[in-house]
CSV table of C-alpha atoms in Angstrom, one decimal:
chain,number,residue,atom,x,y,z
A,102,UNK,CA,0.0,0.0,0.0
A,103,UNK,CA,1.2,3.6,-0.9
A,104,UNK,CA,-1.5,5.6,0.4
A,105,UNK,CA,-2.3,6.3,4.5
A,106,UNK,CA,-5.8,4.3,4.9
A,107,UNK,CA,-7.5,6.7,7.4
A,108,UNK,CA,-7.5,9.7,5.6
A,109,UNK,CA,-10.2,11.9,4.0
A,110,UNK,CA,-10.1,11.7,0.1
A,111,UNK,CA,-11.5,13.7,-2.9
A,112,UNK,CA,-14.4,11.7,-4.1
A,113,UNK,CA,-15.4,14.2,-6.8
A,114,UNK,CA,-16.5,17.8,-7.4
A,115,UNK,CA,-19.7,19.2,-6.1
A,116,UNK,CA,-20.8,19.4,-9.9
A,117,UNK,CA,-19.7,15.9,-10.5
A,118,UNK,CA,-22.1,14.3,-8.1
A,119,UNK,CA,-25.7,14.4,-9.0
A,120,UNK,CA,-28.8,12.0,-8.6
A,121,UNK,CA,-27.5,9.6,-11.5
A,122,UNK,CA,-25.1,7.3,-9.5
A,123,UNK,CA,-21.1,8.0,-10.0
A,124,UNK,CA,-18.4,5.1,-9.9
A,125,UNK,CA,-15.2,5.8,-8.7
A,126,UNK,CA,-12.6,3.7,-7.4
A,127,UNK,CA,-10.6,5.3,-4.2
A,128,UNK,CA,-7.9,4.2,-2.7
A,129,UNK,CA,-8.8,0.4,-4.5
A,130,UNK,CA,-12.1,0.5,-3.1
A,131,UNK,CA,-14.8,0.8,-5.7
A,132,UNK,CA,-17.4,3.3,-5.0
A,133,UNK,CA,-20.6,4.5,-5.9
A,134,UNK,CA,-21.7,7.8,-5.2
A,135,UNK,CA,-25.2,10.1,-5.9
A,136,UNK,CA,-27.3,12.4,-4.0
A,137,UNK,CA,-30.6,11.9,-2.2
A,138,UNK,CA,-33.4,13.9,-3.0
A,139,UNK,CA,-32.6,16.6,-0.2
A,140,UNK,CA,-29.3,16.9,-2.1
A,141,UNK,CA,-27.1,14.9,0.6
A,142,UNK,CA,-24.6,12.6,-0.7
A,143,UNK,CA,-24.7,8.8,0.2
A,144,UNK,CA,-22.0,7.1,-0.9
A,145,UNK,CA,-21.5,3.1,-0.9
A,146,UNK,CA,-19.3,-0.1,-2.3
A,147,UNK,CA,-20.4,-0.6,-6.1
A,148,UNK,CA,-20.9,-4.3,-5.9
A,149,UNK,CA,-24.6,-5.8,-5.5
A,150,UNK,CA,-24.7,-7.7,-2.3
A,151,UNK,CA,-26.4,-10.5,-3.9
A,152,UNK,CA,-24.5,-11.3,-7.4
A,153,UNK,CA,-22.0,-8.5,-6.8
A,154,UNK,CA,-22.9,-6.6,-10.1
A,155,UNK,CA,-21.8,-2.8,-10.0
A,156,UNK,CA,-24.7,-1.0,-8.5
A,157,UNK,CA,-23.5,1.9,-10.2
A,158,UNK,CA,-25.0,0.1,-13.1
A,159,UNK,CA,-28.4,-0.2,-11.5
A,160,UNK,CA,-31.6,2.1,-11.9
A,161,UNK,CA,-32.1,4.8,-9.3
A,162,UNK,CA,-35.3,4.6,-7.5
A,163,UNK,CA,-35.7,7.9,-5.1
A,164,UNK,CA,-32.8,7.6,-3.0
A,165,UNK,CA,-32.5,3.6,-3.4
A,166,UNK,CA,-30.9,1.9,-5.7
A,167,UNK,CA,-32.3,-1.6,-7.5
A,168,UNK,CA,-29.1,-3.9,-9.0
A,169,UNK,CA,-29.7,-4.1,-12.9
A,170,UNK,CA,-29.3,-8.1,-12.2
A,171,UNK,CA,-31.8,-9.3,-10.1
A,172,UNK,CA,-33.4,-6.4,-8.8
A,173,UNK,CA,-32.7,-6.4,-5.4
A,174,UNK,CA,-33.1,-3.1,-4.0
A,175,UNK,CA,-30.7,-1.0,-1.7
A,176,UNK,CA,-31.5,2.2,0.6
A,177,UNK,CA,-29.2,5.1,1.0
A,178,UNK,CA,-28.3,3.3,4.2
A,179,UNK,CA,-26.8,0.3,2.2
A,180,UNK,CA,-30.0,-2.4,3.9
A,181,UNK,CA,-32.3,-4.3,2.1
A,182,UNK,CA,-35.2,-2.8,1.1
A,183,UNK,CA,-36.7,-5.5,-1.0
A,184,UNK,CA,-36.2,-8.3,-2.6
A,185,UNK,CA,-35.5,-10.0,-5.8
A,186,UNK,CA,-38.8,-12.1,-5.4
A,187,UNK,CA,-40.8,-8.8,-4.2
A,188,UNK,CA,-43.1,-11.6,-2.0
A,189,UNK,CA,-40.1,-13.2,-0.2
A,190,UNK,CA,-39.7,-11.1,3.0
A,191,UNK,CA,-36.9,-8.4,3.3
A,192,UNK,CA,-33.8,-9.9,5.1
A,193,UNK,CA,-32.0,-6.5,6.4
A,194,UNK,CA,-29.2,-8.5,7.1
A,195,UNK,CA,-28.2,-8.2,3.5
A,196,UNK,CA,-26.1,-5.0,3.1
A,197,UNK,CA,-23.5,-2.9,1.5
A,198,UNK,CA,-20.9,-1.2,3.1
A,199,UNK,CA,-21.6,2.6,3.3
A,200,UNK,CA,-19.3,5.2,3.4
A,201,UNK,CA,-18.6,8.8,5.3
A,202,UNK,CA,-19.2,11.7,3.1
A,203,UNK,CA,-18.4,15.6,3.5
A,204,UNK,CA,-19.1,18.3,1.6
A,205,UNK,CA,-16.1,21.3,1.9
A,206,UNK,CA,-14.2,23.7,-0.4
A,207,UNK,CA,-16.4,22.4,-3.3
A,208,UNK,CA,-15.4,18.7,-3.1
A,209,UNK,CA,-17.2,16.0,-1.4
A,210,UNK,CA,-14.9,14.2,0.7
A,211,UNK,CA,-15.2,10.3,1.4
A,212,UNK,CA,-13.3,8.2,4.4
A,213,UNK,CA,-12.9,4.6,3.3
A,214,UNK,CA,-11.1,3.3,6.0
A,215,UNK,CA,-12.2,2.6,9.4
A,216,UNK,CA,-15.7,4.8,9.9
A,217,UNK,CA,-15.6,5.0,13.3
A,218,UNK,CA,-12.2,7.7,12.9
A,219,UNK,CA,-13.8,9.6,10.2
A,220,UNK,CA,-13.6,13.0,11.8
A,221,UNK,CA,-14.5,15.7,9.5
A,222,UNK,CA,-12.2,18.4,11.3
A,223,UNK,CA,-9.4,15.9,9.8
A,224,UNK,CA,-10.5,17.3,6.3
A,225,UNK,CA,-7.8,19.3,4.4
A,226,UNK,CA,-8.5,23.0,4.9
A,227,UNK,CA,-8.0,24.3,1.8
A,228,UNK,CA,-9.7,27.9,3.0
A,229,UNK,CA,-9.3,29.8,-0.3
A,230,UNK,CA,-11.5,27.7,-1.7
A,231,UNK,CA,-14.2,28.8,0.5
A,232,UNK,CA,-13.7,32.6,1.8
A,233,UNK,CA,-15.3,35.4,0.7
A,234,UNK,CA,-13.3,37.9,-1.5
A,235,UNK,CA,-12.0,34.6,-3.5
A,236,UNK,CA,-13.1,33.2,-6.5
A,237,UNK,CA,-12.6,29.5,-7.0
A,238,UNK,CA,-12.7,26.8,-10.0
A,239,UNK,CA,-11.2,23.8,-11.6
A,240,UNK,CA,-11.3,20.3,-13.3
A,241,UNK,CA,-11.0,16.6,-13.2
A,242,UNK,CA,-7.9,14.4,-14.5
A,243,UNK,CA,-7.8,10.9,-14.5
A,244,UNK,CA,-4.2,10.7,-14.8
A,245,UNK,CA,-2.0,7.0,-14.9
A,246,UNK,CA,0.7,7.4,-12.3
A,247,UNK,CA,1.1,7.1,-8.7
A,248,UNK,CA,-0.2,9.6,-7.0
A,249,UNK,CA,3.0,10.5,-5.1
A,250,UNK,CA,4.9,11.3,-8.4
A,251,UNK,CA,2.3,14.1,-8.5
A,252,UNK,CA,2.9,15.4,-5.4
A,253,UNK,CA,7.1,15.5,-6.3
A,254,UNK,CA,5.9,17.4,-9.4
A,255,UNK,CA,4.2,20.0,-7.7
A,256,UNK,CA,6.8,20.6,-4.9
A,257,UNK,CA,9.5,21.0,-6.9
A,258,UNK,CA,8.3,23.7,-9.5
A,259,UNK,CA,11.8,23.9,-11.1
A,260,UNK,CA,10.3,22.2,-14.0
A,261,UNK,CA,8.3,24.5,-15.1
A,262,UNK,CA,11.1,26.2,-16.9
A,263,UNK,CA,11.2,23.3,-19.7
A,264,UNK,CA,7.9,21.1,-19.3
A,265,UNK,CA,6.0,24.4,-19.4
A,266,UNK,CA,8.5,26.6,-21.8
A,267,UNK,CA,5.4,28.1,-23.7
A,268,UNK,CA,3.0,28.3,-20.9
A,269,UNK,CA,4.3,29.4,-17.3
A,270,UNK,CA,7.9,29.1,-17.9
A,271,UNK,CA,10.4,31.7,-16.9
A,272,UNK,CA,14.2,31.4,-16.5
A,273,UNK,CA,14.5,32.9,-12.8
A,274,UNK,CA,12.9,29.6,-11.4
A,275,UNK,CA,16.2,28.0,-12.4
A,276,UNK,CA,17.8,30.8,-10.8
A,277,UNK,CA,16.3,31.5,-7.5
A,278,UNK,CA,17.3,29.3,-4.9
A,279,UNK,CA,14.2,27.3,-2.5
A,280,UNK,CA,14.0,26.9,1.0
A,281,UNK,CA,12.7,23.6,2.3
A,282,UNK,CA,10.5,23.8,6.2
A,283,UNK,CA,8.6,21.0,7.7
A,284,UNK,CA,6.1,22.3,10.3
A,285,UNK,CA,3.9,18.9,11.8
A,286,UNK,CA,2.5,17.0,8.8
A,287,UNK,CA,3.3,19.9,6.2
A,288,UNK,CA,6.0,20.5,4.1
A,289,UNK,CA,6.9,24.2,2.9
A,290,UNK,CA,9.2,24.8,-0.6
A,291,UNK,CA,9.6,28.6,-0.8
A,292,UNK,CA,10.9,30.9,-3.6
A,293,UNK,CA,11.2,34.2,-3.6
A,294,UNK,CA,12.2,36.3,-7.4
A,295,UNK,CA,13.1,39.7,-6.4
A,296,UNK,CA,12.9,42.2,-9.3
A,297,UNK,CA,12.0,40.2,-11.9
A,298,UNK,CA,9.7,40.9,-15.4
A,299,UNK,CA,6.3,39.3,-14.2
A,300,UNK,CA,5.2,36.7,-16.6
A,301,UNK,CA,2.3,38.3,-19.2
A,302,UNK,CA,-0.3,36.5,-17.2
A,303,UNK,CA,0.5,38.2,-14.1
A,304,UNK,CA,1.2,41.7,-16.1
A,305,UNK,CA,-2.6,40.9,-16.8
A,306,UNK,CA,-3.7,40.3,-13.5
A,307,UNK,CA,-1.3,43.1,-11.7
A,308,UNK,CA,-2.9,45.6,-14.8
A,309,UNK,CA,0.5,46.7,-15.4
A,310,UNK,CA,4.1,46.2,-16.4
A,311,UNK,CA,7.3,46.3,-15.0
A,312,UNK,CA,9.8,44.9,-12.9
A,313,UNK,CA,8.0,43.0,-9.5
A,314,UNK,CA,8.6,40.6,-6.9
A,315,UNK,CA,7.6,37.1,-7.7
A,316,UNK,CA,6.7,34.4,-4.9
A,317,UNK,CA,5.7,30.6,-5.0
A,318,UNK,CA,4.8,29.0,-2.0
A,319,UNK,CA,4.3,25.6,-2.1
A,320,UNK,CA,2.5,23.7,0.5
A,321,UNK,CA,1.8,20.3,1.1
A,322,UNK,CA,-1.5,19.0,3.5
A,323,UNK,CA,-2.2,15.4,4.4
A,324,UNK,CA,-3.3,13.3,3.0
A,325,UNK,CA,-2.2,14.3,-0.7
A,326,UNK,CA,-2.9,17.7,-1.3
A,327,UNK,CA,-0.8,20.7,-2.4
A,328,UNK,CA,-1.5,24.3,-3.0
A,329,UNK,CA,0.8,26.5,-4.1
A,330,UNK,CA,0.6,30.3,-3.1
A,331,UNK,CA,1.4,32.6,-5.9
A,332,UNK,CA,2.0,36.0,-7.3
A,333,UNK,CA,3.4,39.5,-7.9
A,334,UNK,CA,3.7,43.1,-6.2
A,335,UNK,CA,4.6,45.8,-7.9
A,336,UNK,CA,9.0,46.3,-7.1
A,337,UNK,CA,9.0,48.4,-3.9
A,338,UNK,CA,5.7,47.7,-3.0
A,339,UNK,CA,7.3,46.0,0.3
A,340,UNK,CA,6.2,42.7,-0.3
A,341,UNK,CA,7.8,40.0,1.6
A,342,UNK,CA,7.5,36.3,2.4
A,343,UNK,CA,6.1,36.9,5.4
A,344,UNK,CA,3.0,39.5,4.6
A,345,UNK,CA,2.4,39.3,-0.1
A,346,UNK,CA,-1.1,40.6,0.2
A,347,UNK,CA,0.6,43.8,-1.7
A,348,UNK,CA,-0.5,42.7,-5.7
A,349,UNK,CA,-2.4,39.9,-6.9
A,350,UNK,CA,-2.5,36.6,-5.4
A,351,UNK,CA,-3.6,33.3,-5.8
A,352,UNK,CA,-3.7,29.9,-5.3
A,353,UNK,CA,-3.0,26.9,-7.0
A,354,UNK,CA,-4.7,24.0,-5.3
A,355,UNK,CA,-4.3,20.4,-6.2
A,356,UNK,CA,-5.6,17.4,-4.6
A,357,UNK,CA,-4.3,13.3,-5.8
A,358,UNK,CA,-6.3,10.8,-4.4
A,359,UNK,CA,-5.0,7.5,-5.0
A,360,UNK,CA,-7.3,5.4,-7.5
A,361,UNK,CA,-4.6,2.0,-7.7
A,362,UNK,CA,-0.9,1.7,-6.9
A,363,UNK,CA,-0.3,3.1,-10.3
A,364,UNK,CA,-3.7,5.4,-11.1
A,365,UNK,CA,-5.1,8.7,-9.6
A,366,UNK,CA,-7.7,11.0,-9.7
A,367,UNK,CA,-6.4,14.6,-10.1
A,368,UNK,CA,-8.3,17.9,-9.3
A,369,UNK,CA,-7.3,21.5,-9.9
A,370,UNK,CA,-7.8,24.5,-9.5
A,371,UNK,CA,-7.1,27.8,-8.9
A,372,UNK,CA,-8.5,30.0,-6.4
A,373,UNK,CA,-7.7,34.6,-6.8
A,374,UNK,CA,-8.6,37.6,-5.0
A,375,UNK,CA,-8.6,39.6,-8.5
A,376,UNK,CA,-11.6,40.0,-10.9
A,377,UNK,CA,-13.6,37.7,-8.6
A,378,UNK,CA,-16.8,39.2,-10.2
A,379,UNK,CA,-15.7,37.9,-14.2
A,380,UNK,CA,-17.2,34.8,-14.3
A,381,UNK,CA,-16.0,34.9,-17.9
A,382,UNK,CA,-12.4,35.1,-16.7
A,383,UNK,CA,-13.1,32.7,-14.3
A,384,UNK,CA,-13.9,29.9,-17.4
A,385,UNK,CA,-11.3,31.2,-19.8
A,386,UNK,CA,-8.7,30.9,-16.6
A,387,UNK,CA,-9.8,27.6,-16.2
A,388,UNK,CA,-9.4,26.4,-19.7
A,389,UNK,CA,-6.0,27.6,-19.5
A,390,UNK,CA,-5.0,25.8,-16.3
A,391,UNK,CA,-6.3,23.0,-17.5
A,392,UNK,CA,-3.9,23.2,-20.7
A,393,UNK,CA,-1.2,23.7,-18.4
A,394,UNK,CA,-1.8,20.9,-16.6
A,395,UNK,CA,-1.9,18.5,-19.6
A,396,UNK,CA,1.3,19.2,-20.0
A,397,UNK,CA,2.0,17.6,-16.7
A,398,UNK,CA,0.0,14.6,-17.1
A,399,UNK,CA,2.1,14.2,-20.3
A,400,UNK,CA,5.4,14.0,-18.5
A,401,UNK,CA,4.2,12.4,-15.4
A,402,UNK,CA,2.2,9.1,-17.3
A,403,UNK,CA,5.4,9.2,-19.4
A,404,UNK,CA,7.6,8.7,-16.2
A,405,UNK,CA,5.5,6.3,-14.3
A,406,UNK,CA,5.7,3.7,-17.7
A,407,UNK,CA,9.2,4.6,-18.0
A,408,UNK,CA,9.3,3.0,-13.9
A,409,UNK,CA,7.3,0.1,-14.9
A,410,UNK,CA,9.8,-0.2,-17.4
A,411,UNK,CA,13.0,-0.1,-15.6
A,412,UNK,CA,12.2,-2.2,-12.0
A,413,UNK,CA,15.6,-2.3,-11.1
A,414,UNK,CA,16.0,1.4,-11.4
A,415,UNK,CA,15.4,3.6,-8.1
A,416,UNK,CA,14.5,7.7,-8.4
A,417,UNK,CA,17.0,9.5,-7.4
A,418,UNK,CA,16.9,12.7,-5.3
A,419,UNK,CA,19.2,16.2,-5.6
A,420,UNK,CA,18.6,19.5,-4.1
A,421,UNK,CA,15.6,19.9,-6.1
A,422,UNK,CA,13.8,17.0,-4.9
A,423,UNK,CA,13.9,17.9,-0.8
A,424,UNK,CA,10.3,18.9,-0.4
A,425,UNK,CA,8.8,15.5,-2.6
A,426,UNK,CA,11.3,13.6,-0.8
A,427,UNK,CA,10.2,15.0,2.9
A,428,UNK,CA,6.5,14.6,2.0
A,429,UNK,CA,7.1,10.8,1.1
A,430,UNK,CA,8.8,10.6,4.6
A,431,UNK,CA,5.6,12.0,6.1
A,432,UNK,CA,3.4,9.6,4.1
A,433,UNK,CA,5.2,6.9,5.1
A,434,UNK,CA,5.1,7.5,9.1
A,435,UNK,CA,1.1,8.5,8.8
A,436,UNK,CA,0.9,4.9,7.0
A,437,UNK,CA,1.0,3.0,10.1
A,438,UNK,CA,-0.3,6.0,12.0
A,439,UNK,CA,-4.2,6.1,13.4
A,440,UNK,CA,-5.4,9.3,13.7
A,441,UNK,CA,-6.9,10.6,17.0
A,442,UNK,CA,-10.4,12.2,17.4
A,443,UNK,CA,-10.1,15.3,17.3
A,444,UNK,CA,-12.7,18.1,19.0
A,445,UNK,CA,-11.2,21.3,17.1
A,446,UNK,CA,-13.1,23.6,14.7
A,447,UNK,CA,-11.9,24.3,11.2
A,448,UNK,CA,-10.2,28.2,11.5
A,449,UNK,CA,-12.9,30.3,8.6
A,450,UNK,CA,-10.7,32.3,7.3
């Protein structure tokens, strides 16, 4: 296993759930997902108790379910509610195993492993997503690699300079050295371009030109996601690390949740606190990101065949590589961790 077991995971978009019945697999588990008629989600195993047919294949009845096979029928609560032989008496015994589900940030959330630690103050806070004064949007990837070789990608943004050359790409990431923090369970990669020329997407967003200060802030959150604080202010503006809220920021916010050992779900997005009343900026933004993050799913499919390939080959870490390689050390140790209950409220922000 790669992945830590108690954990919550992205299940899908809001938008993606809907009353027709979504199958995902997560973390090897194969789910099925929809929402009840008062718009909660219920979320279950997609195998039939009976014959063990997908139920995601079966026909929605309210909030039940009925298996396309034989027709037995499921509730929302995963029991029983009739029969194949609609005389024989309902045996509640027979049962599916449900799942905890939580709505946040514009995901729903799912715990597969053991329910009875499925504390929803555990869920990543990813607070841009879901403050006022931010605007927030993103897409779906089903990308074929491990989920962790995402994670490396996005901590180490050094590679933007040649996998995004005609996107993103600028010269000064190569050139600006990164600090590395671990605080707890999160892992910090920092850099900091004084002076530079901003990028012509963040000339756009800054409504001007000219030299600026130029920040990435990566962070990683467990289970697997990472969102990466960026931005400019204007040179002179007295921007710094510690306090950027001088120009435009945003942030880049990507959660992996592990579909196999060697398959993921991706989502992305990007949440601003500029033109968060242009909806239309807010789809043509999005379209972009997305391209941009093709580009990535290009070079990291490419890389996990390429390990498939080569078995006796082992990845190699530099300088580059200290926040990926810190976050696997974290993964590792929460592995054989169980999480403790936990009484706290989620900071709003």
């Amino acid at each position: 296993m790669t992945h830590i077991r108690n954990a919550w995971y992205v299940l899908g978009w809001d938008s993606e759930v809907d009353t027709a019945p979504l199958a995902r697999t997560i973390c090897g588990v194969p789910v099925v997902a929809w929402r009840k008629l008062d718009r909660s989600v219920v979320a279950m195993r997609d195998a039939c108790p009976h014959r063990l047919l997908p139920l995601s294949m079966g026909i929605k009845e309210g909030d039940s379910i009925r298996c396309r096979y034989h027709g037995l029928k499921i509730g929302a609560d995963g029991v029983a509610e009739e029969m194949p032989i609609k005389t024989d008496p309902v045996n509640r015994r027979v049962c599916t195993e449900t799942f905890a589900v939580e709505e946040r940030h514009r995901f729903v959330w799912i715990w597969v492993g053991d329910r009875a630690l499925a504390d929803p103050a555990l869920i990543p806070d990813l607070w841009p997503c879901s403050t006022p004064g931010w605007a927030f949007d993103g897409g779906y990837y089903p990308i074929k690699c491990d989920y962790r070789l995402v994670i490396d990608n996005l901590m180490d943004l050094t590679h933007e300079t040649y996998v995004h050359a005609g996107s993103i790409g600028q010269p000064e990431l190569m050139e600006t050295p990164i600090e590395t923090r671990v605080e707890g369970d999160k892992v910090f990669v920092t850099r900091w371009m004084a002076g530079v020329d901003a990028p012509p997407f963040w000339s756009m967003a800054l409504k001007q030109t000219g030299k600026v200060d130029r920040w990435q802030i990566c962070e990683f959150i467990a289970p697997s996601a990472v969102i990466i604080d960026v931005g400019v202010a204007p040179l002179g503006a007295g921007a710094t690390l510690a306090d950027h809220d001088r120009g435009v920021r945003g942030f880049v916010i990507d959660v992996m949740t592990p579909e196999t050992e060697t398959t993921s779900h991706y989502f992305w997005g990007m949440a601003r606190n500029f033109q968060t009343d242009d909806p239309g900026f807010t789809a043509r933004f999005k379209n972009g990101q997305g391209g941009v993050f093709l580009e990535d799913v290009e070079i990291l499919e490419a890389q996990q065949r390429s390990i498939d390939a080569n078995p006796a080959l082992k990845l190699r870490a530099y300088n580059i590589d200290e926040g990926g390689v810190r976050v696997r050390r974290i993964i590792d140790r929460l592995m054989t961790q169980v999480p403790a209950k936990t009484t706290s409220v989620e900071t709003a922000l």
